[in-house]
PDB file of C-alpha atoms in Angstrom:
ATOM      1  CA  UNK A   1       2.278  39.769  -6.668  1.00  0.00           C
ATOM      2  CA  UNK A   2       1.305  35.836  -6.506  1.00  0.00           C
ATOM      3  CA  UNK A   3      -0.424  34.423  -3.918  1.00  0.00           C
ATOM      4  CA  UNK A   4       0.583  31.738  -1.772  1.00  0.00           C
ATOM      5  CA  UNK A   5      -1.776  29.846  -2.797  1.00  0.00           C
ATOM      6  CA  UNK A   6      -0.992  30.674  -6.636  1.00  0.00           C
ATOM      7  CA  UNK A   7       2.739  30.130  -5.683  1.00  0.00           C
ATOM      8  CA  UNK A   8       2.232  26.574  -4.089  1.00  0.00           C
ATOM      9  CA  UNK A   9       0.289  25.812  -7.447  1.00  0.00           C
ATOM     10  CA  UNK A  10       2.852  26.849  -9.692  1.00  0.00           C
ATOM     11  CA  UNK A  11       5.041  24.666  -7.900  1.00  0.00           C
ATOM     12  CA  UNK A  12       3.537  21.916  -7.343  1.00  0.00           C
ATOM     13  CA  UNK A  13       4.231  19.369  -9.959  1.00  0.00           C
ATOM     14  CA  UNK A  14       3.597  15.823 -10.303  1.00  0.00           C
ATOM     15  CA  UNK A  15       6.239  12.924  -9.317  1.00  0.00           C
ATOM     16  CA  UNK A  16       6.602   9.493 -11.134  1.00  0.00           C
ATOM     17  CA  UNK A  17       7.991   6.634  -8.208  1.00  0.00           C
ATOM     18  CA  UNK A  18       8.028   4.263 -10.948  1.00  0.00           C
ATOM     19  CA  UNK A  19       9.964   4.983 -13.920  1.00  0.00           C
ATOM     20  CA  UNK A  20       8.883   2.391 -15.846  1.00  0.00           C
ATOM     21  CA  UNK A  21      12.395   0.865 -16.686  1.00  0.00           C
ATOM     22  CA  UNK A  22      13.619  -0.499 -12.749  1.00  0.00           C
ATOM     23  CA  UNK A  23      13.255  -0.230  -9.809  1.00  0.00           C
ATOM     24  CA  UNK A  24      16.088   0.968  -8.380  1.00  0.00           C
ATOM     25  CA  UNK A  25      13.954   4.082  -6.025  1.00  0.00           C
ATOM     26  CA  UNK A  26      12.501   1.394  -4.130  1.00  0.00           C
ATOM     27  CA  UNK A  27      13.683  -1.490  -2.255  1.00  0.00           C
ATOM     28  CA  UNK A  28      12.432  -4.516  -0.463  1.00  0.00           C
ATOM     29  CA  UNK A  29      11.305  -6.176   2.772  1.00  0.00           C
ATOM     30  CA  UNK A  30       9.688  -9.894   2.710  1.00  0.00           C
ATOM     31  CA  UNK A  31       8.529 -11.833   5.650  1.00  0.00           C
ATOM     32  CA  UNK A  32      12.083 -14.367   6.853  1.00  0.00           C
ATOM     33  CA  UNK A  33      13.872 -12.406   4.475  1.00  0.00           C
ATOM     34  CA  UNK A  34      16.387  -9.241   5.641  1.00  0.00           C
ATOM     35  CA  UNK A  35      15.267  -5.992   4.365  1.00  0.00           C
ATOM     36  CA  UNK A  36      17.272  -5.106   0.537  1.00  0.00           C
ATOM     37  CA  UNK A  37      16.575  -9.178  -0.734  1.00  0.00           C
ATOM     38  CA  UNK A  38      14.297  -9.641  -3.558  1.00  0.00           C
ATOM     39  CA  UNK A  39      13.362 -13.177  -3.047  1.00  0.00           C
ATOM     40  CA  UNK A  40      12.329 -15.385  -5.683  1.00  0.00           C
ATOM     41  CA  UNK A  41      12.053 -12.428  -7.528  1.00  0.00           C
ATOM     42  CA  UNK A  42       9.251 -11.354  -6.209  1.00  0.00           C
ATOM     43  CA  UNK A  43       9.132  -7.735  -7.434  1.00  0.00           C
ATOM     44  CA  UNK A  44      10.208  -7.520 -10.843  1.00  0.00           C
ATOM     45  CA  UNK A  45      10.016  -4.712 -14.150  1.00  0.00           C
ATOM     46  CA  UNK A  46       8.684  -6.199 -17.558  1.00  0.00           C
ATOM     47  CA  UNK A  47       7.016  -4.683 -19.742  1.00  0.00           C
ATOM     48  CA  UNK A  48       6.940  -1.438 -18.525  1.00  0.00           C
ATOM     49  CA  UNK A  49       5.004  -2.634 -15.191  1.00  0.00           C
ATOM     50  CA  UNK A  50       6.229  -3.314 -11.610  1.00  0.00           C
ATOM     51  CA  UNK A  51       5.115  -6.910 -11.443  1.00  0.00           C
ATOM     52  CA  UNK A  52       4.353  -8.961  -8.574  1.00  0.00           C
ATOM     53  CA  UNK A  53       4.893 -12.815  -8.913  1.00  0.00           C
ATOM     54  CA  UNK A  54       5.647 -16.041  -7.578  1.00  0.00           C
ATOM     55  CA  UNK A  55       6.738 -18.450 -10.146  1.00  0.00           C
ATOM     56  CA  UNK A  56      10.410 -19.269  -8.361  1.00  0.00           C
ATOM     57  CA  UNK A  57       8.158 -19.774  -5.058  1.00  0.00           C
ATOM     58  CA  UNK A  58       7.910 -23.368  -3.751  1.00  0.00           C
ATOM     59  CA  UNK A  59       5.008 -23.006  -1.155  1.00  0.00           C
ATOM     60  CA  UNK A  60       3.889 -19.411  -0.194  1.00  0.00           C
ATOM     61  CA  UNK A  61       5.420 -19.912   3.435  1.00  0.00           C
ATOM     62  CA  UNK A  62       3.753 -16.695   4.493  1.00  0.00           C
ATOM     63  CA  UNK A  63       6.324 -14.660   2.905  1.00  0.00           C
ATOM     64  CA  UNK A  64       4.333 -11.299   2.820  1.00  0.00           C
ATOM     65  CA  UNK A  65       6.120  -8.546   1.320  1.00  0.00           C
ATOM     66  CA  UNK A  66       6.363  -4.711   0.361  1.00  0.00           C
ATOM     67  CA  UNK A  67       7.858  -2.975  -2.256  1.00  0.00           C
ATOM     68  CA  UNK A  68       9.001   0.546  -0.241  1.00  0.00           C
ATOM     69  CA  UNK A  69       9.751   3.712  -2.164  1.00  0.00           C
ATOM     70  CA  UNK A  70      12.868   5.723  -0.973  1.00  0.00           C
ATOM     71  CA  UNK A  71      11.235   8.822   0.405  1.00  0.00           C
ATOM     72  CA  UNK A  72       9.101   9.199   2.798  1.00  0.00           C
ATOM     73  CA  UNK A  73       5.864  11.671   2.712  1.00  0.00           C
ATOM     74  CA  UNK A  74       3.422  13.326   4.677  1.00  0.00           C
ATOM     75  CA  UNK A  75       1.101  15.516   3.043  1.00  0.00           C
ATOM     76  CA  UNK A  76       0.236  14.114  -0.930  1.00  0.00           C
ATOM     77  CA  UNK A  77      -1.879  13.123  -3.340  1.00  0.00           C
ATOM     78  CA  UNK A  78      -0.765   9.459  -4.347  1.00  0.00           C
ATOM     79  CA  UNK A  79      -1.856   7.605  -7.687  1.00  0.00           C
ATOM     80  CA  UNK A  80      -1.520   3.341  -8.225  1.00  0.00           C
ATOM     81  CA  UNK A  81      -2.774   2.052 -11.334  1.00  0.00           C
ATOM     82  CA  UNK A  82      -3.234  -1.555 -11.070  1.00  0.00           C
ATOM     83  CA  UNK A  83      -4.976  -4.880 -12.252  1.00  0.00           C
ATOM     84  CA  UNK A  84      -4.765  -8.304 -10.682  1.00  0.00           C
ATOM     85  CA  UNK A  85      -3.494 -11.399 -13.020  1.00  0.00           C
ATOM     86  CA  UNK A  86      -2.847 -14.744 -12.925  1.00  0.00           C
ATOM     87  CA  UNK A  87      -3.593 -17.370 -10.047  1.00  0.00           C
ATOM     88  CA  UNK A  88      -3.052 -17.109  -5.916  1.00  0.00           C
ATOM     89  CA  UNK A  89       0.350 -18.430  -5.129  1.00  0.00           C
ATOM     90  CA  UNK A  90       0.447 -22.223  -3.448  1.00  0.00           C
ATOM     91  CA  UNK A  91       0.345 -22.311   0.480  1.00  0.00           C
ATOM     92  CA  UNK A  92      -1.116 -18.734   0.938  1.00  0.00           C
ATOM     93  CA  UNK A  93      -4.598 -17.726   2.756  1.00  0.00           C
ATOM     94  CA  UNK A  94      -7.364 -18.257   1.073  1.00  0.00           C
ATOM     95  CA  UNK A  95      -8.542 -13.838   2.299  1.00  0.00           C
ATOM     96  CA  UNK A  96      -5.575 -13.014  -0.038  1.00  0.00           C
ATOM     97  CA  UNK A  97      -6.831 -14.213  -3.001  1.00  0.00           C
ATOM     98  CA  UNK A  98      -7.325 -11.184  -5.519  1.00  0.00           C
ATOM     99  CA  UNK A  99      -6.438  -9.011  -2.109  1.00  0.00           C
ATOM    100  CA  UNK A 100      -3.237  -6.361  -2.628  1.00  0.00           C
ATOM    101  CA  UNK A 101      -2.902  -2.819  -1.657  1.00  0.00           C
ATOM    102  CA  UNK A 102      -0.748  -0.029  -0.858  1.00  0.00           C
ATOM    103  CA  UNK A 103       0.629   0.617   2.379  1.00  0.00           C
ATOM    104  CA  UNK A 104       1.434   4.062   3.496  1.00  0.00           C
ATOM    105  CA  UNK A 105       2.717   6.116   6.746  1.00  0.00           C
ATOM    106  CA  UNK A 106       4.511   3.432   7.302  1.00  0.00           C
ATOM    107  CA  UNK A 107       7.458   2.870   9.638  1.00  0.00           C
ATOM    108  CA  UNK A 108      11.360   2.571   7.649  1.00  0.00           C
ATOM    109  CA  UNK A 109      11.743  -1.496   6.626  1.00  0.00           C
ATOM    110  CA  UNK A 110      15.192  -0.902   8.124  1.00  0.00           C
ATOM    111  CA  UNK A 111      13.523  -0.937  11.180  1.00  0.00           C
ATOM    112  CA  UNK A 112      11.696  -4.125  11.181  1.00  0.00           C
ATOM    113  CA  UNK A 113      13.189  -7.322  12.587  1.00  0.00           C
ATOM    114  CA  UNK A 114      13.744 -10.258   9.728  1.00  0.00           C
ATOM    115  CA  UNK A 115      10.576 -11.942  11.458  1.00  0.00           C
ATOM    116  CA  UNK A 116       7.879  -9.007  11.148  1.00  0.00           C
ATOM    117  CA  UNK A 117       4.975  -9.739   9.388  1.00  0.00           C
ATOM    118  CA  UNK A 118       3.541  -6.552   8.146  1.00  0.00           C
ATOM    119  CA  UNK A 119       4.788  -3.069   8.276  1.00  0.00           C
ATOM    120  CA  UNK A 120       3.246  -0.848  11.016  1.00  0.00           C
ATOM    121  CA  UNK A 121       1.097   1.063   8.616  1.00  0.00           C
ATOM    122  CA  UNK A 122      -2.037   2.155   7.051  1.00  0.00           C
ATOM    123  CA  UNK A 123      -2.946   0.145   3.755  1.00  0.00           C
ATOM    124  CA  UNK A 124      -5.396   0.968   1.053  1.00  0.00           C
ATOM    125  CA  UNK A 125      -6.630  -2.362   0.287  1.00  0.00           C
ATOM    126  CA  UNK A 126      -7.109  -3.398  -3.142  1.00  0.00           C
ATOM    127  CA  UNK A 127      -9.816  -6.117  -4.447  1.00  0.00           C
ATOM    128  CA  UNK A 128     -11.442  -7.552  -7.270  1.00  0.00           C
ATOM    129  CA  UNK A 129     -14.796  -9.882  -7.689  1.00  0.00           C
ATOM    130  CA  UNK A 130     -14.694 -13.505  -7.218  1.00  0.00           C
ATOM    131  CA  UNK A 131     -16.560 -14.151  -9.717  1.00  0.00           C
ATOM    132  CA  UNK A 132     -19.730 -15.165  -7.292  1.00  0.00           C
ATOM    133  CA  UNK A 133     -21.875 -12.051  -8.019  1.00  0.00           C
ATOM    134  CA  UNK A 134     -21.421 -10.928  -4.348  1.00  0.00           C
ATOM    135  CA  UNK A 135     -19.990  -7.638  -3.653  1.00  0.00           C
ATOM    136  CA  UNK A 136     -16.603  -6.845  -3.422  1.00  0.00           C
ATOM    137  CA  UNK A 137     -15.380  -3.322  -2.697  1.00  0.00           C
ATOM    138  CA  UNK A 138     -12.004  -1.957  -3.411  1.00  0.00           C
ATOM    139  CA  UNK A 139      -9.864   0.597  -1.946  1.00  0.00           C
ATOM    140  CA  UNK A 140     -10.954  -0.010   1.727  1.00  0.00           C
ATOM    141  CA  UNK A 141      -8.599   0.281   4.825  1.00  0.00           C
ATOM    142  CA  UNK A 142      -6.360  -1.882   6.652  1.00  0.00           C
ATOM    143  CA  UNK A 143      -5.008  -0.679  10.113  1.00  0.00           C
ATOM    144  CA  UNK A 144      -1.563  -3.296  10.544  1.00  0.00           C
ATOM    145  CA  UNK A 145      -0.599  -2.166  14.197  1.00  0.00           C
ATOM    146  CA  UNK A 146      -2.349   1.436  13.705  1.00  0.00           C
ATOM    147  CA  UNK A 147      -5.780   2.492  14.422  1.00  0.00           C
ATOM    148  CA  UNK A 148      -7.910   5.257  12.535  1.00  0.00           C
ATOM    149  CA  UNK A 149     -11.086   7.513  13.959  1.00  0.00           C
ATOM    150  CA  UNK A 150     -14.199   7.157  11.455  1.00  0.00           C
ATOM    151  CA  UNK A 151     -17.099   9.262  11.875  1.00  0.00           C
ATOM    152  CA  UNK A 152     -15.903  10.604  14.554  1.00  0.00           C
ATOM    153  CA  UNK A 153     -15.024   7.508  16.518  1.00  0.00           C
ATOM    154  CA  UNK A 154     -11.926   5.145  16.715  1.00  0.00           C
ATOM    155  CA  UNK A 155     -12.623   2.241  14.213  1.00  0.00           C
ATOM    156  CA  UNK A 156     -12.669  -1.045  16.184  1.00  0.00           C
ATOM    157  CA  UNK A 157     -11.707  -3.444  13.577  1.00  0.00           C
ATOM    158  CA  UNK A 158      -8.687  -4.289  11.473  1.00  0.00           C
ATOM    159  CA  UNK A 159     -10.620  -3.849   7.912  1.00  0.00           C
ATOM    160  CA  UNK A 160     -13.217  -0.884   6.729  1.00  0.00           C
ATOM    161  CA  UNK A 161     -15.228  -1.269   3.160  1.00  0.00           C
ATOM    162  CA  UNK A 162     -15.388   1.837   0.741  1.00  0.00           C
ATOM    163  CA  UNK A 163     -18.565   2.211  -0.857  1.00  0.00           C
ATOM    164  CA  UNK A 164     -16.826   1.408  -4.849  1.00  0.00           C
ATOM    165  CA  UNK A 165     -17.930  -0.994  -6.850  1.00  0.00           C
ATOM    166  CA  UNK A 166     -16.887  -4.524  -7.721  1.00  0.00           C
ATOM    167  CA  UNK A 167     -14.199  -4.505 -10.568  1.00  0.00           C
ATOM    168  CA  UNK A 168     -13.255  -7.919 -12.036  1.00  0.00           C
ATOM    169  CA  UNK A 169      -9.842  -9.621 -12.101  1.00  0.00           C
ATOM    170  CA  UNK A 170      -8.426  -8.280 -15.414  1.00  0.00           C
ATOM    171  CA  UNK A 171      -9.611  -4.651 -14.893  1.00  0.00           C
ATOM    172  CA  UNK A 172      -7.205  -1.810 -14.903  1.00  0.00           C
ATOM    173  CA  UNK A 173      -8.526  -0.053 -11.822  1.00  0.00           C
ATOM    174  CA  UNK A 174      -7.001   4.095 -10.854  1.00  0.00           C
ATOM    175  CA  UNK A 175      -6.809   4.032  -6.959  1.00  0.00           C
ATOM    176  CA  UNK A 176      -6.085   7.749  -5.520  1.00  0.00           C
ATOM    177  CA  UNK A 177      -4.924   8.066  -2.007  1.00  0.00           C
ATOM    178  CA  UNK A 178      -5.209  12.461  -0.724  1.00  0.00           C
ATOM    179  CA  UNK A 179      -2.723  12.190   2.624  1.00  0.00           C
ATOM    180  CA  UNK A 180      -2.840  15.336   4.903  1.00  0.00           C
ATOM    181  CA  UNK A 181      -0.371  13.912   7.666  1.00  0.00           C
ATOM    182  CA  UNK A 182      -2.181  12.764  10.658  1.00  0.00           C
ATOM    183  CA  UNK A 183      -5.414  14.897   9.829  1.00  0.00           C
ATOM    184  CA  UNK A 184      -7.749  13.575   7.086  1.00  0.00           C
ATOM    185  CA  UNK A 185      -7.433  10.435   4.271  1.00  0.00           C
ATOM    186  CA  UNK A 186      -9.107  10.514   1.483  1.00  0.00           C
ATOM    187  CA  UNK A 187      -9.354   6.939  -0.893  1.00  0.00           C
ATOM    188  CA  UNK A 188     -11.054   7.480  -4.195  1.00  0.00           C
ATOM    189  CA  UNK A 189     -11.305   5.112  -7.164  1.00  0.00           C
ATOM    190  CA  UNK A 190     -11.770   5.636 -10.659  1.00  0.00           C
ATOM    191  CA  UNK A 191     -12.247   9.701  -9.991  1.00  0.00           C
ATOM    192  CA  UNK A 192     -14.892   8.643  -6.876  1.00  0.00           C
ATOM    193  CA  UNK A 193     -14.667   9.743  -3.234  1.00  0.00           C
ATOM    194  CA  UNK A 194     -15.436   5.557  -1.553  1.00  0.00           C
ATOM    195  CA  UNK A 195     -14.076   6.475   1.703  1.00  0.00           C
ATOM    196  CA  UNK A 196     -12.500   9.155   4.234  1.00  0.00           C
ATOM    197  CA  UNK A 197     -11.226   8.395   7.681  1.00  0.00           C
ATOM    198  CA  UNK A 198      -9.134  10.845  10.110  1.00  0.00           C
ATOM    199  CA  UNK A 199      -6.341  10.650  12.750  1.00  0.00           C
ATOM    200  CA  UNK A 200      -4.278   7.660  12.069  1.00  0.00           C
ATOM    201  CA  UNK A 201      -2.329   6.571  15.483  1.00  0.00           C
ATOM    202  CA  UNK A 202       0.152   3.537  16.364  1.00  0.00           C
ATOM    203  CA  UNK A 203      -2.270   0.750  17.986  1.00  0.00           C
ATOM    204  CA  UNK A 204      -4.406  -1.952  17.283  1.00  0.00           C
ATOM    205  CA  UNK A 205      -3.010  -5.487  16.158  1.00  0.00           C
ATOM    206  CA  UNK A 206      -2.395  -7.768  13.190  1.00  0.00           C
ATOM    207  CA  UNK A 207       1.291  -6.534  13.003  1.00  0.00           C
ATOM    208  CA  UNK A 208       3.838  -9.509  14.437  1.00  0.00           C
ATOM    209  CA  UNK A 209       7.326  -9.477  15.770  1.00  0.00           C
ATOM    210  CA  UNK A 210       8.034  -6.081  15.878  1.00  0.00           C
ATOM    211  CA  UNK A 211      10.743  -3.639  17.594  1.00  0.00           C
ATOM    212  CA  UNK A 212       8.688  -2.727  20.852  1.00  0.00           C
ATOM    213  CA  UNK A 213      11.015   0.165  20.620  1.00  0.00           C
ATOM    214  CA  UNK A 214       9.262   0.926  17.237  1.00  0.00           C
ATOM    215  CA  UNK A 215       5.404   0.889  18.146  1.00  0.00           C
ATOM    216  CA  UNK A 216       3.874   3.443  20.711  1.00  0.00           C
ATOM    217  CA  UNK A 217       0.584   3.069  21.333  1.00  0.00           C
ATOM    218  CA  UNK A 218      -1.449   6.368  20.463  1.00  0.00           C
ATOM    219  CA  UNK A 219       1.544   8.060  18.289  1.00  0.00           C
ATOM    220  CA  UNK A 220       0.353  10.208  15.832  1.00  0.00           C
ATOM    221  CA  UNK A 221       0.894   8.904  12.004  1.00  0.00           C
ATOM    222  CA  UNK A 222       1.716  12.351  10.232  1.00  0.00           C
ATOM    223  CA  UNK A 223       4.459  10.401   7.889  1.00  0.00           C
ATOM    224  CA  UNK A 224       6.331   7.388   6.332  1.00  0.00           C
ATOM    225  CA  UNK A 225       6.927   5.334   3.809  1.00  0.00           C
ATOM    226  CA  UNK A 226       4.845   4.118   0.547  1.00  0.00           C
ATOM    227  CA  UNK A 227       4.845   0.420   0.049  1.00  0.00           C
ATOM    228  CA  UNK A 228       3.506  -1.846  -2.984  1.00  0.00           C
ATOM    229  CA  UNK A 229       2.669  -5.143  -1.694  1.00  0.00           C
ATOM    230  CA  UNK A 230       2.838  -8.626  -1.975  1.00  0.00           C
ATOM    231  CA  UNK A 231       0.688 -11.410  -0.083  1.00  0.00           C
ATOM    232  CA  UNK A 232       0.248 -13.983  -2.642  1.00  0.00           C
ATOM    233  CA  UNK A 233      -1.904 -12.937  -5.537  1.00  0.00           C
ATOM    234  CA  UNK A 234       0.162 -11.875  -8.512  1.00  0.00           C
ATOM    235  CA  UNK A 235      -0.673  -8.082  -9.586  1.00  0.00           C
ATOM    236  CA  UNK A 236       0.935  -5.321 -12.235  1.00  0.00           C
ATOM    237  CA  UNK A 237       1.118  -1.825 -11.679  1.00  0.00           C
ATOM    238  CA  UNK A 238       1.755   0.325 -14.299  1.00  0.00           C
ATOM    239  CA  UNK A 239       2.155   3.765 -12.483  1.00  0.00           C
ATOM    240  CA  UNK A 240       2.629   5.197  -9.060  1.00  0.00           C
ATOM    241  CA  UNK A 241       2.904   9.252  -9.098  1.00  0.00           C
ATOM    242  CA  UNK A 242       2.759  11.543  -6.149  1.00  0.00           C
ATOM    243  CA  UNK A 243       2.042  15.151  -6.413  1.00  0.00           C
ATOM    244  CA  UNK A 244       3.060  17.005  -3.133  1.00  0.00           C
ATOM    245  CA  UNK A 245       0.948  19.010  -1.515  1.00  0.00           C
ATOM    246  CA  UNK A 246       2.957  20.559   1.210  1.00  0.00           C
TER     247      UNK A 246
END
């Protein structure tokens, strides 16, 4: 007889969120836009990449945006392949220039008023060098109306570096998120452990406009939904697969 462990191997198999022909499993949520519209295009399939860009923008206008897959998850190990390209969008802030990421246990778009900023979330942020020889980490955290606990405390502050490297602008870069609900998050890069963090919660700041019926402070983040997202900076992905773990 199998083991439960054996078992849970067996069946555990990998899942592809991006099948590389459209992206009809996902669907949309910009800044003054209602959830379901695409504007200008922004999220778009071509050659075999989920592309973000900005070409049918005028100015940026703030219109920050996420690309949300249909299901949501709680315990998983998540995979983004990505490399940043071409130049920051007109009109937006200067701190989002070669700065992307994915958002996850996040709260249902359907949810959020035509007005809200930023998903309440968790995002692994993703970066690339300016160019300046300064360091630049990738795959850090971003707490939009959430708070974690690292090293044992709660993390006062919106942003937290990972120890990686700097990659430049045109790299392919493999970001790996390791979910276990509300317990422990894992963000590796390139095969590399650059950061683990525990106990995400509903708190904190940065998130605008939101249902108050939505955020309560202190709630425990052991789900939600996986976003791609936009912010200004044009950026392919080429694959986004989840493998289960519970």
């Amino acid at each position: 007889m199998r083991s439960t462990a054996q078992a849970n191997k067996a069946e555990a198999k990998w899942i592809s969120l991006f099948n590389g022909k459209d992206i009809e499993d996902w669907f949309v949520k910009i800044h003054h836009h209602e959830v379901g519209v695409n504007a200008h295009e922004t999220f778009r399939v071509e050659d075999g990449m989920i592309k973000v860009r900005y070409d049918k923008y005028g100015d940026f206008n703030d219109q920050f945006g996420h690309l949300y897959y249909k299901t949501p998850y709680s315990y998983y190990r998540l995979v983004v392949e990505y490399r940043f390209a071409g130049e920051l969008q007109r009109g937006a802030p200067s701190y989002t220039v070669l700065n992307s990421g994915v958002m996850f246990h996040s709260q249902d778009p359907h949810t959020m008023p035509k007005e809200q900023d930023w998903p309440i979330s968790v995002e692994m942020q993703f970066l690339a060098g300016l160019g300046d020889g300064k360091v630049r980490p990738t795959g850090n955290m971003c707490s939009p109306g959430t708070d974690i606990v690292f090293q044992g405390k709660k993390y006062d502050g919106h942003c937290l570096n990972s120890s990686s490297k700097t990659f430049g602008k045109d790299e392919w870069v493999r970001a790996e998120l390791i979910v276990l609900g509300d317990s422990l998050i894992t963000h590796m890069i390139n095969g590399d452990t650059v950061l683990q963090y525990t106990h995400p919660t509903m708190g904190g700041g940065v998130a605008n406009n939101y249902d108050r019926s939505v955020w309560q402070e202190g709630k425990p983040l052991k789900s939600g939904y996986i976003a791609l997202q936009s912010e200004g900076q044009p950026i392919d992905f080429r694959k986004v697969e989840l493998l289960p773990l519970r």
